[in-house]
Short mmCIF file of C-alpha atoms in Angstrom, two decimals:
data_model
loop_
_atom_site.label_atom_id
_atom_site.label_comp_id
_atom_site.label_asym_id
_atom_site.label_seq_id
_atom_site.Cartn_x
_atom_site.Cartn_y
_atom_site.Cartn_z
CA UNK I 288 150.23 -59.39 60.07
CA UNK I 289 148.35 -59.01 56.72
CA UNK I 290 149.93 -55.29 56.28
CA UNK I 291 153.81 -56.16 57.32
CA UNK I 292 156.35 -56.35 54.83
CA UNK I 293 157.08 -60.11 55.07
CA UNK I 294 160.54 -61.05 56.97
CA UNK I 295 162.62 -63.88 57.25
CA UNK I 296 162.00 -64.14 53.54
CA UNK I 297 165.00 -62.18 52.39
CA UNK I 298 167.83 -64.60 51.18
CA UNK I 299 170.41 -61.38 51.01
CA UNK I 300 170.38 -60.32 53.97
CA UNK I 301 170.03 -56.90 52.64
CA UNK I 302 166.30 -55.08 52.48
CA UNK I 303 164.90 -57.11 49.96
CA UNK I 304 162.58 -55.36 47.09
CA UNK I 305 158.54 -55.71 47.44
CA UNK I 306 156.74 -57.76 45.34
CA UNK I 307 153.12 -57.85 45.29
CA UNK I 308 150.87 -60.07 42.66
CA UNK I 309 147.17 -60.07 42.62
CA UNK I 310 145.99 -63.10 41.42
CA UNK I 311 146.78 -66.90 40.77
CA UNK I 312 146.09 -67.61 37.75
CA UNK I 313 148.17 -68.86 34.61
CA UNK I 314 150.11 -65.12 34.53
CA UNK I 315 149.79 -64.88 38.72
CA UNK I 316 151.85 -68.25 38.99
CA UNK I 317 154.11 -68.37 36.33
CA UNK I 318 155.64 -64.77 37.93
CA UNK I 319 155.67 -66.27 40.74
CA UNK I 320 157.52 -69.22 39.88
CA UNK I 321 159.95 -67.20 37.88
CA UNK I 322 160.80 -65.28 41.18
CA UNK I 323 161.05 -67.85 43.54
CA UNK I 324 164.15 -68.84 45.33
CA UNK I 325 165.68 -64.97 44.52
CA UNK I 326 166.25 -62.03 46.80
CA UNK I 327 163.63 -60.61 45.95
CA UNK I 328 160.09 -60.73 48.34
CA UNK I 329 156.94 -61.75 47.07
CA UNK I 330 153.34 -62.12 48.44
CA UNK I 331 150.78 -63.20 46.39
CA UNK I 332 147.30 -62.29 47.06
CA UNK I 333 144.20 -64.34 45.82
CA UNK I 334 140.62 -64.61 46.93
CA UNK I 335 140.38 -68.27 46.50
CA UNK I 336 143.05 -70.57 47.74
CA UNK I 337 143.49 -72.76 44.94
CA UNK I 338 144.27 -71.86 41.68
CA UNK I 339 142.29 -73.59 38.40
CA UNK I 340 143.17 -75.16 35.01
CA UNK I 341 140.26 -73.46 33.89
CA UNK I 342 140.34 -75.06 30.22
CA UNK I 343 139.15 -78.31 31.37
CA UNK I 344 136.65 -76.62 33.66
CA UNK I 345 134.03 -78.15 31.31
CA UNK I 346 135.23 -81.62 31.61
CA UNK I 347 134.09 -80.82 35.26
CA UNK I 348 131.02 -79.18 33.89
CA UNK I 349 130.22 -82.78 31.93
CA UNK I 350 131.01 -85.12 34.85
CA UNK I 351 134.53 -86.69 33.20
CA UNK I 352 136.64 -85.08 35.86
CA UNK I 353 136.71 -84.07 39.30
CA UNK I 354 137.15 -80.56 40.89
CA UNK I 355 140.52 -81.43 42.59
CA UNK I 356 141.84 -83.07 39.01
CA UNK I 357 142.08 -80.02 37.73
CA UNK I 358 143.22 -77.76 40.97
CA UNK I 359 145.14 -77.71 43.33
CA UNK I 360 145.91 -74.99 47.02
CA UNK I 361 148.03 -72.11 46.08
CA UNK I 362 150.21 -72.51 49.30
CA UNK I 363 151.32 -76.37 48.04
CA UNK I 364 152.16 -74.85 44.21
CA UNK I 365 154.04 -71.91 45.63
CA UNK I 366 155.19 -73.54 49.11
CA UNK I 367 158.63 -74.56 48.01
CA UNK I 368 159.87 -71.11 47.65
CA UNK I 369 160.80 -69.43 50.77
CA UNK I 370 160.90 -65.67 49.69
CA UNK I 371 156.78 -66.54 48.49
CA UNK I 372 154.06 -65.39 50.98
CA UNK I 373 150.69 -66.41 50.31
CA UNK I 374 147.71 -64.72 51.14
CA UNK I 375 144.12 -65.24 51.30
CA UNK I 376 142.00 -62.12 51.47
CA UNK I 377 140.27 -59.89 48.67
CA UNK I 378 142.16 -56.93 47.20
CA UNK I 379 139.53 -53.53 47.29
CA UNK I 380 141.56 -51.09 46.13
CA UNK I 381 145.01 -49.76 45.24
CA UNK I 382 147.08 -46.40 46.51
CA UNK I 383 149.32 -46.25 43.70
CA UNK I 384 150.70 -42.67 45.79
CA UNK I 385 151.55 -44.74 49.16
CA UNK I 386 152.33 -48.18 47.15
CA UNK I 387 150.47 -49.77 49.27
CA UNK I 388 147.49 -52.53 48.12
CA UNK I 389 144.14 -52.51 50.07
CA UNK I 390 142.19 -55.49 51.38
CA UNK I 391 138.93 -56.86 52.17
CA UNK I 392 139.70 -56.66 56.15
CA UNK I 393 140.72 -53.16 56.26
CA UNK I 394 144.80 -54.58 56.02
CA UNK I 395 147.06 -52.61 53.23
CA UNK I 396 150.16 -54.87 51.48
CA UNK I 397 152.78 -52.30 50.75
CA UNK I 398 154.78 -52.87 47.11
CA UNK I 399 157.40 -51.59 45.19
CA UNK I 400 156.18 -53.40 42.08
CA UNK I 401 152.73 -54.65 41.55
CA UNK I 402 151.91 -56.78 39.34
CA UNK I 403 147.77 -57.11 38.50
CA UNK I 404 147.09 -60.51 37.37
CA UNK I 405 143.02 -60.88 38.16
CA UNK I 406 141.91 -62.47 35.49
CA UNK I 407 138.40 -62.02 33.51
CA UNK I 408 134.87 -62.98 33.83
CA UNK I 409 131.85 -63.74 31.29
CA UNK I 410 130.28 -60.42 29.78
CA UNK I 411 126.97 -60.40 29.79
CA UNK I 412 126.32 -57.51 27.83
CA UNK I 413 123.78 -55.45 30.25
CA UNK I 414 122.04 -58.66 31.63
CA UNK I 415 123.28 -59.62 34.76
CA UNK I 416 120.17 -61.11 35.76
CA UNK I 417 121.23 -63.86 33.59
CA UNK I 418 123.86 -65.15 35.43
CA UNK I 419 121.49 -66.84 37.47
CA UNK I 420 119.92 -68.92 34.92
CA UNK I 421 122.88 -69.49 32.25
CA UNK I 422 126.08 -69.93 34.30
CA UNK I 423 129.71 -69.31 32.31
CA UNK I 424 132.92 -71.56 33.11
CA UNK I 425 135.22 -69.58 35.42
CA UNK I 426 134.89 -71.41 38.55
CA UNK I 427 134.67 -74.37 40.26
CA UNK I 428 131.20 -73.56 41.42
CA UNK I 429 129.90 -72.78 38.12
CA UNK I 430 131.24 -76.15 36.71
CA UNK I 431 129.40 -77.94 39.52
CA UNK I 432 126.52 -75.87 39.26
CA UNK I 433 126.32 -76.93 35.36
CA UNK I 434 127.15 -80.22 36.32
CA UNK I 435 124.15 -80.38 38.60
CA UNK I 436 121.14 -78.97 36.79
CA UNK I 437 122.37 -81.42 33.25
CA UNK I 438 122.26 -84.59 35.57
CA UNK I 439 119.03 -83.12 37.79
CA UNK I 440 117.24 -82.46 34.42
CA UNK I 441 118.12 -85.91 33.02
CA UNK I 442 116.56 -87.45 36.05
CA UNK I 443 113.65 -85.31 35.92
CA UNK I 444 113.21 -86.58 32.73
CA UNK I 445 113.47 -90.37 33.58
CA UNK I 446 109.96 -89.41 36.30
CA UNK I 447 108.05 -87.24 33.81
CA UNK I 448 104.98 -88.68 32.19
CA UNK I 449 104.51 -85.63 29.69
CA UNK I 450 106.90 -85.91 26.62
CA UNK I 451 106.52 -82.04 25.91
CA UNK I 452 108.31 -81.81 29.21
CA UNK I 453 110.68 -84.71 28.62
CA UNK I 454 112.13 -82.88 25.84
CA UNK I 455 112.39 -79.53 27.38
CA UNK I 456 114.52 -81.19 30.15
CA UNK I 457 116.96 -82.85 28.01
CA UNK I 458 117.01 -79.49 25.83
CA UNK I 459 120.82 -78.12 26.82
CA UNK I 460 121.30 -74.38 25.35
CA UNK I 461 124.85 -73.14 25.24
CA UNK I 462 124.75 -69.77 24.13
CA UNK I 463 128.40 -68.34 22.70
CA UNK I 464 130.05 -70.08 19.40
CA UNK I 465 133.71 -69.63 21.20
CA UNK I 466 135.69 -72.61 21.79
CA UNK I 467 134.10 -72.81 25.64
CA UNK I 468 130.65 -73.16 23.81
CA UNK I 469 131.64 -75.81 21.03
CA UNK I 470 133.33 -77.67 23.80
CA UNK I 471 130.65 -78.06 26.15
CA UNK I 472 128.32 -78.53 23.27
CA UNK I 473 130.15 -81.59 22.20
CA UNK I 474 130.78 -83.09 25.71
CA UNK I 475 126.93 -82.49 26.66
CA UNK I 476 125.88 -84.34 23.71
CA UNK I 477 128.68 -87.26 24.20
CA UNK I 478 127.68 -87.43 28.13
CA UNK I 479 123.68 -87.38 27.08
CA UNK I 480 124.09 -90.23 24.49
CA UNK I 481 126.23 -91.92 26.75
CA UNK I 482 123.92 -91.59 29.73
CA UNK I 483 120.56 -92.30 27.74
CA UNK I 484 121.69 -95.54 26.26
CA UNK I 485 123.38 -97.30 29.85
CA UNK I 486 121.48 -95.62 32.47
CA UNK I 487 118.21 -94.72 31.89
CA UNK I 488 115.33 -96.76 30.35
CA UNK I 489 112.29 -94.46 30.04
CA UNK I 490 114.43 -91.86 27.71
CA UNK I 491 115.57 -92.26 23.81
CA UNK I 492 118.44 -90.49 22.19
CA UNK I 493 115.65 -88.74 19.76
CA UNK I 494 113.92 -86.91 22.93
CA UNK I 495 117.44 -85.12 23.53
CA UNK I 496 118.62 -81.91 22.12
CA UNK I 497 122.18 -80.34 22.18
CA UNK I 498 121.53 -76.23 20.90
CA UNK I 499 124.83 -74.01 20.02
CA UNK I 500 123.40 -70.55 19.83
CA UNK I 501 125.41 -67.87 18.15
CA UNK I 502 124.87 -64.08 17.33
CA UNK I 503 127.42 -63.64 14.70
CA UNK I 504 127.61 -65.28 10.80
CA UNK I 505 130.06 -68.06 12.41
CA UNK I 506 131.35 -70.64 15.44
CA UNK I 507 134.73 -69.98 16.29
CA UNK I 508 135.41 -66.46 14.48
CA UNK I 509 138.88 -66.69 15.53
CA UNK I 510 139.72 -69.75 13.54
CA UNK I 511 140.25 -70.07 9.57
CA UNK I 512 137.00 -71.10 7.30
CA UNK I 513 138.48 -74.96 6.38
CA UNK I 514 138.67 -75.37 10.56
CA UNK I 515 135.52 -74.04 11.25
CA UNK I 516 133.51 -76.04 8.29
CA UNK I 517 135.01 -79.05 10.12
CA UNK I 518 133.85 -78.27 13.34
CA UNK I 519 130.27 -78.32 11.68
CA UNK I 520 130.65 -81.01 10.77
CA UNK I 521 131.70 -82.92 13.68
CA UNK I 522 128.94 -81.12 15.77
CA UNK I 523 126.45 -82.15 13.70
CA UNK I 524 127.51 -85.54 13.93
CA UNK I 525 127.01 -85.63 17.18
CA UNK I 526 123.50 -84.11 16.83
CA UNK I 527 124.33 -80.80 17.60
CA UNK I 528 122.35 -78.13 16.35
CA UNK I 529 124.08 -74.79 15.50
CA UNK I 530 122.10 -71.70 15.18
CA UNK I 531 124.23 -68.50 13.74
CA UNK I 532 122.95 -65.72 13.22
CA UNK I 533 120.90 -65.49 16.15
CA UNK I 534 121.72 -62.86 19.01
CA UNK I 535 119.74 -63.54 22.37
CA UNK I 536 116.98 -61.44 23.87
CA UNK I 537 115.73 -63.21 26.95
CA UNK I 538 116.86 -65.34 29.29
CA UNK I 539 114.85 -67.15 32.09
CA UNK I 540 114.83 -70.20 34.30
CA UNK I 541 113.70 -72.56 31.95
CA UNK I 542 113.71 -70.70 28.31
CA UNK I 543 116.25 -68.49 26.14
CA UNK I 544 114.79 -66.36 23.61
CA UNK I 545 116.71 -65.88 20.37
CA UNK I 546 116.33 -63.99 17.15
CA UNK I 547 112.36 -64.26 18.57
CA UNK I 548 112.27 -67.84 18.56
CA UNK I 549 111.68 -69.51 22.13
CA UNK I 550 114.25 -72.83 23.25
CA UNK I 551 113.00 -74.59 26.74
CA UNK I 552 115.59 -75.96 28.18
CA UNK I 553 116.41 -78.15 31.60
CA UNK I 554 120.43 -76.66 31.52
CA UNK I 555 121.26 -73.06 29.71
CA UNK I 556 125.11 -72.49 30.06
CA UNK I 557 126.99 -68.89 28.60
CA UNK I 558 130.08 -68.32 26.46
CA UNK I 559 128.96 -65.53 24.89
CA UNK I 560 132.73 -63.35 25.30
CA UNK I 561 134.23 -62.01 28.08
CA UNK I 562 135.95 -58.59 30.06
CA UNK I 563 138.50 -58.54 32.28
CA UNK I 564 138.27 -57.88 35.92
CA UNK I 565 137.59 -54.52 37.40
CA UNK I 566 141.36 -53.80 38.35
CA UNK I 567 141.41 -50.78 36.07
CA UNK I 568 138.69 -49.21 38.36
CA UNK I 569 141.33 -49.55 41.33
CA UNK I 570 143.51 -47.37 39.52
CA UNK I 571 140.99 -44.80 38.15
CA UNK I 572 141.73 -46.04 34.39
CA UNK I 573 138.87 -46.73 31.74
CA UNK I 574 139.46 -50.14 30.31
CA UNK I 575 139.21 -50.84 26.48
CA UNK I 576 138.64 -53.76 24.84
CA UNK I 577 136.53 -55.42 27.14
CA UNK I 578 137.79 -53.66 29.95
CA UNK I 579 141.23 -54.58 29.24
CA UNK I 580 144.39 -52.07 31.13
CA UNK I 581 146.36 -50.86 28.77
CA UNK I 582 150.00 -51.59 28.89
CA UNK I 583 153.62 -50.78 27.82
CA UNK I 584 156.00 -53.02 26.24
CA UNK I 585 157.14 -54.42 29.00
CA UNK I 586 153.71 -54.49 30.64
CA UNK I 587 153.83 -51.64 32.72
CA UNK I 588 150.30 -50.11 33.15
CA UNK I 589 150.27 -46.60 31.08
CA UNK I 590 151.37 -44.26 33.44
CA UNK I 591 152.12 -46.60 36.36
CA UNK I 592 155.87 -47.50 35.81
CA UNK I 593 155.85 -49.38 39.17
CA UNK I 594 152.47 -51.51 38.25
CA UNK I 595 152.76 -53.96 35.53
CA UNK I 596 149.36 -55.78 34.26
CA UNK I 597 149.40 -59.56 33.09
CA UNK I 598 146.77 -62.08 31.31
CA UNK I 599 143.21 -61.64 30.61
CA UNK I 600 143.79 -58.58 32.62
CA UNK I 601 145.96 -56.88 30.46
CA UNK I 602 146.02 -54.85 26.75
CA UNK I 603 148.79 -55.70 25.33
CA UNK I 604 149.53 -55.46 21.40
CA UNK I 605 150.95 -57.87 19.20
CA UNK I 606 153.84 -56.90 17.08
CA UNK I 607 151.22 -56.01 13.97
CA UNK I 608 149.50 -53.92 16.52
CA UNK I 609 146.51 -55.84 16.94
CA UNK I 610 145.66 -56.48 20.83
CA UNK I 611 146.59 -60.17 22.18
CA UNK I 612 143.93 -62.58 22.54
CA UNK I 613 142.63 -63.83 26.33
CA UNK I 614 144.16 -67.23 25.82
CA UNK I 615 146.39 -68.94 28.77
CA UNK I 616 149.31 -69.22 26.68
CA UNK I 617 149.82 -65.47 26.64
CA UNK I 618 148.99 -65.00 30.03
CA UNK I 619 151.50 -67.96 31.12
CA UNK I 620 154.29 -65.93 28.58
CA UNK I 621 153.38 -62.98 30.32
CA UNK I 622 153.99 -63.81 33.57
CA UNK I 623 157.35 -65.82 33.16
CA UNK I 624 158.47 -62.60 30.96
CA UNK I 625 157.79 -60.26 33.67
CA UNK I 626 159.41 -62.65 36.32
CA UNK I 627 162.88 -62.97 34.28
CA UNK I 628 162.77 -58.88 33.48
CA UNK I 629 161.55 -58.07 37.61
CA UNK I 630 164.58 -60.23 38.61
CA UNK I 631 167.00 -58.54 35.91
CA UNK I 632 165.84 -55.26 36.44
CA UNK I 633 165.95 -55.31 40.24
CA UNK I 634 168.83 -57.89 40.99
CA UNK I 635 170.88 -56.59 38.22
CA UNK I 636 170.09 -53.42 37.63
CA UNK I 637 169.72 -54.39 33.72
CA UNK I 638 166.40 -52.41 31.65
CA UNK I 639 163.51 -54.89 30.51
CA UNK I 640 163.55 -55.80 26.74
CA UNK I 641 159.68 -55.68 25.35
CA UNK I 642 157.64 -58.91 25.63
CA UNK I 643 157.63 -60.95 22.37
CA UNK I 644 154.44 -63.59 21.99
CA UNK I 645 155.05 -66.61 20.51
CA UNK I 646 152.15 -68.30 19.04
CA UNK I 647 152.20 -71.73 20.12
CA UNK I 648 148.65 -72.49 18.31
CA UNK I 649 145.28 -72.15 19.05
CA UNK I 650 142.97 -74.81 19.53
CA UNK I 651 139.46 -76.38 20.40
CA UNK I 652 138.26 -80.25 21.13
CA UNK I 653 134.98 -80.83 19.45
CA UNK I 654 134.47 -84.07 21.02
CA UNK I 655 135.84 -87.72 21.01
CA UNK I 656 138.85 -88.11 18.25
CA UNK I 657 137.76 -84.71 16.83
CA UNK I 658 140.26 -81.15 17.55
CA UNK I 659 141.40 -78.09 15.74
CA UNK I 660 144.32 -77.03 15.96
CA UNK I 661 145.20 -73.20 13.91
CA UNK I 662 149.55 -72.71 14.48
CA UNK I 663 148.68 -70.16 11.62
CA UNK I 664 150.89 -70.97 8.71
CA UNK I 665 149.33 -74.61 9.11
CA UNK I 666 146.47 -76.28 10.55
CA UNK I 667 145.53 -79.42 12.07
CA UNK I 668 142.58 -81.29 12.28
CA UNK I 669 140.87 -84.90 13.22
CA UNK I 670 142.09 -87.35 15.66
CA UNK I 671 146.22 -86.23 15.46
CA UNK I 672 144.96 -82.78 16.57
CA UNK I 673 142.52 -84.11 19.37
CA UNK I 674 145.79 -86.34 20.11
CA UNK I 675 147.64 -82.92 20.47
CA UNK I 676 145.02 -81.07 21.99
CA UNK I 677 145.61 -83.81 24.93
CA UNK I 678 148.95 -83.85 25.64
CA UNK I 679 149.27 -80.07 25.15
CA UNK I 680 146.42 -79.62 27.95
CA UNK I 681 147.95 -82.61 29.94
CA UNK I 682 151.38 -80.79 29.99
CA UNK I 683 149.86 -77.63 30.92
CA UNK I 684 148.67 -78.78 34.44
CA UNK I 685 150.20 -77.26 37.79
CA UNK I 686 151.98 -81.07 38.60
CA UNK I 687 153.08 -84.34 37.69
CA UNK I 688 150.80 -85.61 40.31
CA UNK I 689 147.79 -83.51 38.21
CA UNK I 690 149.38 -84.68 35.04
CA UNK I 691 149.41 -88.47 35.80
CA UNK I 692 146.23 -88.80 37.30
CA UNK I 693 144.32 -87.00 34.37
CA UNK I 694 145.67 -88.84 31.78
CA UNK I 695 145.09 -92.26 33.46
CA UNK I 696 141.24 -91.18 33.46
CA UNK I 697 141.18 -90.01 30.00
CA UNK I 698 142.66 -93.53 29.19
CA UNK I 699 139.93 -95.27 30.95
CA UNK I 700 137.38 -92.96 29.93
CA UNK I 701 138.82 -93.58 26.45
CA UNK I 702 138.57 -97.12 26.48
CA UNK I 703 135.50 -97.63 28.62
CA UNK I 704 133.50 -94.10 27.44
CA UNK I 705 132.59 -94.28 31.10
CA UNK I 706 131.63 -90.69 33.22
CA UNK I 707 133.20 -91.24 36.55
CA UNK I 708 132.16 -87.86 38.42
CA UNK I 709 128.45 -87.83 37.80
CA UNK I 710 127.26 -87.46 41.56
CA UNK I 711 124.47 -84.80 42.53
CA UNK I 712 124.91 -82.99 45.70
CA UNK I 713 121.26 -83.40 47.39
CA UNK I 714 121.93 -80.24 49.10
CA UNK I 715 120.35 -78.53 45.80
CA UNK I 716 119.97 -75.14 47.77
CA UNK I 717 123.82 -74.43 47.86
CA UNK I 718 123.88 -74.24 44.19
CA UNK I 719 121.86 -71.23 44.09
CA UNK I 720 124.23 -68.65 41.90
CA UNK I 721 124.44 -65.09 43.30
CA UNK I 722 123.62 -62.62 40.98
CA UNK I 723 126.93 -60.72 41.96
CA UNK I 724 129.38 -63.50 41.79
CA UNK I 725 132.85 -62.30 40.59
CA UNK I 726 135.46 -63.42 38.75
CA UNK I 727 138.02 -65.80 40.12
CA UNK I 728 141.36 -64.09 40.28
#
């Protein structure tokens, strides 16, 4: 049953100690991992039964890969550890007095540790109602969502006698100057050009239009000024148009407005920042930081010894005090640290040393032979960094099986420049985005 403590999972023989982690994502799985095979039992607990590379979400987005390239069911990643339970249901709530974890269908998961691992989802900033019209990149859905109104438009194009029109369709709008906005900028404008010139014969390159919208002075704030001029650069080569300085006031269907100037567009997509999940809410505690839980050391929640908060979920502070950025590297440290110090704490009775981050660089793909790479002493650019970017991102996934099969289509897509998920579902209707969709855990 959904509320037991699990049995048959304990390898001691002895009660075994409760582990309970919400989420699996990066930080959700690498704990995981880290405390598989032990005496210790764990259930997992994730809305979704798959868990997501989201980085190449936009590769999805832009029609190079599939959905199931770049995912894969929690139950197969985690199924080779016999003290793991997996469940599928919704956590609604926590009882931090009776340890216990509430779900969706009225069950309760009791814990002796909990570990919060939910992830984040696109802010909005007050507009919600845009979520309809300019879809982020957390989910599957929203990639194939994306993918379907940039290929829809592009055929609507291909009918349409009224250029006006024409352009407005091939108009793409990403608003957000982040790395998931110069990303998708540069794949959109390398899957357009791509498209226009083999497939279609009633559109030219000139009628399309690939607009990064950004409200601060600068793309990519978080990288160094040499990096970012060369990311200019590589966008504009591409035909990219990149508007700073511009913070959005209105967006509909068809049209974003900006600093008072109107774009029509056939495919608005957001990366305009994000906040983590609502977890803090479960525990009564006021995010900051974009909603972020604050956290101890050894990323215990503030005043919750027995509740430890991982990832994009989590506030934790660098050693110069500044908080840690969303990026999957720290959540993946995160959660392996917290596995080695839950299975040294409770197997050995030894106290938990403070989590260290080590910066392993941080990096964006501006499109074919073009990356960034910022390992802060040093920086990388060009076709060595894209090169990097690659394998980095290749290494990263869940498998071998994931690993092989994406590299293999990068290779072909590489030496062919050929699109090989570009299919639109003709059930249009189920690609309707709900105005409340969460974030994927």
């Amino acid at each position: 049953m959904a509320g037991e403590t699990p049995q048959g999972n304990n390898m001691t023989g002895a009660t075994a100690h409760r582990v309970v982690i919400v989420g699996a994502g990066f930080a959700g799985l690498a704990a995981a991992r880290t405390l598989g095979n032990t005496g210790i039992d764990v259930t997992v607990i994730d809305r979704r039964n798959h868990n997501l590379f989201q980085p190449l979400l936009y590769q999805v987005a832009t029609a190079a890969l599939s959905p199931a390239d770049i995912s894969e069911p929690i139950r197969r990643t985690l199924g080779r550890f016999r003290n793991i339970k997996v469940m599928l249901a919704e956590v609604t709530g926590i009882d931090p007095s009776a340890r216990t974890v509430k779900l969706d269908h009225g069950a309760s998961v009791p814990y002796d540790q909990l570990v919060i691992a939910t992830g984040s989802e696109y802010n909005y900033f007050g507009h919600e109602d845009w979520r309809a019209w300019a879809p982020g990149l957390k989910t599957i859905h929203e990639a194939r969502l994306i993918r379907q109104r940039l290929l829809l438009a592009f055929e609507k194009a291909e009918l349409s006698q009224d250029s006006e029109e024409k352009k407005a369709l091939l108009t793409s709008v990403i608003i957000g100057g982040g790395p998931t906005g110069v990303e998708m900028a540069g794949a959109i404008a390398e899957l357009g050009r791509f498209m226009i010139t083999r497939d279609f014969r009633k559109l030219e390159p000139d009628h399309m239009r690939v607009i990064l919208i950004e409200a601060g002075p600068k793309i990519l704030s978080a990288f160094p000024d040499n990096l970012v001029q060369y990311a200019l650069r590589e966008l504009e080569k591409t035909g990219v148009e990149v508007l700073t300085n511009l913070p959005v006031e209105a967006v509909t269907k068809d049209e974003v407005v900006a600093g008072s100037r109107h774009f029509r567009a056939g495919c608005i997509i957001w990366g305009a920042g994000v906040k983590a999940s609502p977890a803090g809410r479960w525990l009564g505690i006021e995010g900051k930081a974009g909603g972020r839980i604050p956290v101890e050391p050894d990323l215990s929640v503030t005043g919750f010894p027995d509740i430890f908060a991982i990832g994009d979920t989590a506030l934790g502070l660098a050693e110069d005090g500044k908080p840690l950025p969303a990026l999957a590297q720290v959540a993946k440290q995160q959660g392996e640290y917290l596995g080695r110090a839950l299975k040294e704490k409770l197997l050995d009775g030894k106290p938990a040393e403070p989590f260290h981050f080590h910066n392993r660089g941080n990096t964006a793909v501006i499109g074919r032979n073009a990356a960034i790479f910022d390992f802060g002493k040093w920086t990388l650019k060009g076709w060595f960094a894209w090169l990097l970017w690659a394998i980095v991102h290749v290494y990263l996934l869940v498998n071998f099986e994931k690993r092989l099969l994406v590299s293999i289509q990068w290779i072909w897509r590489y030496l062919t420049r050929q699109r090989g998920a570009r299919l639109i579902d003709e059930n249009a209707a189920a690609f309707v985005p709900s105005s409340t969709q969460r974030t994927e855990t």
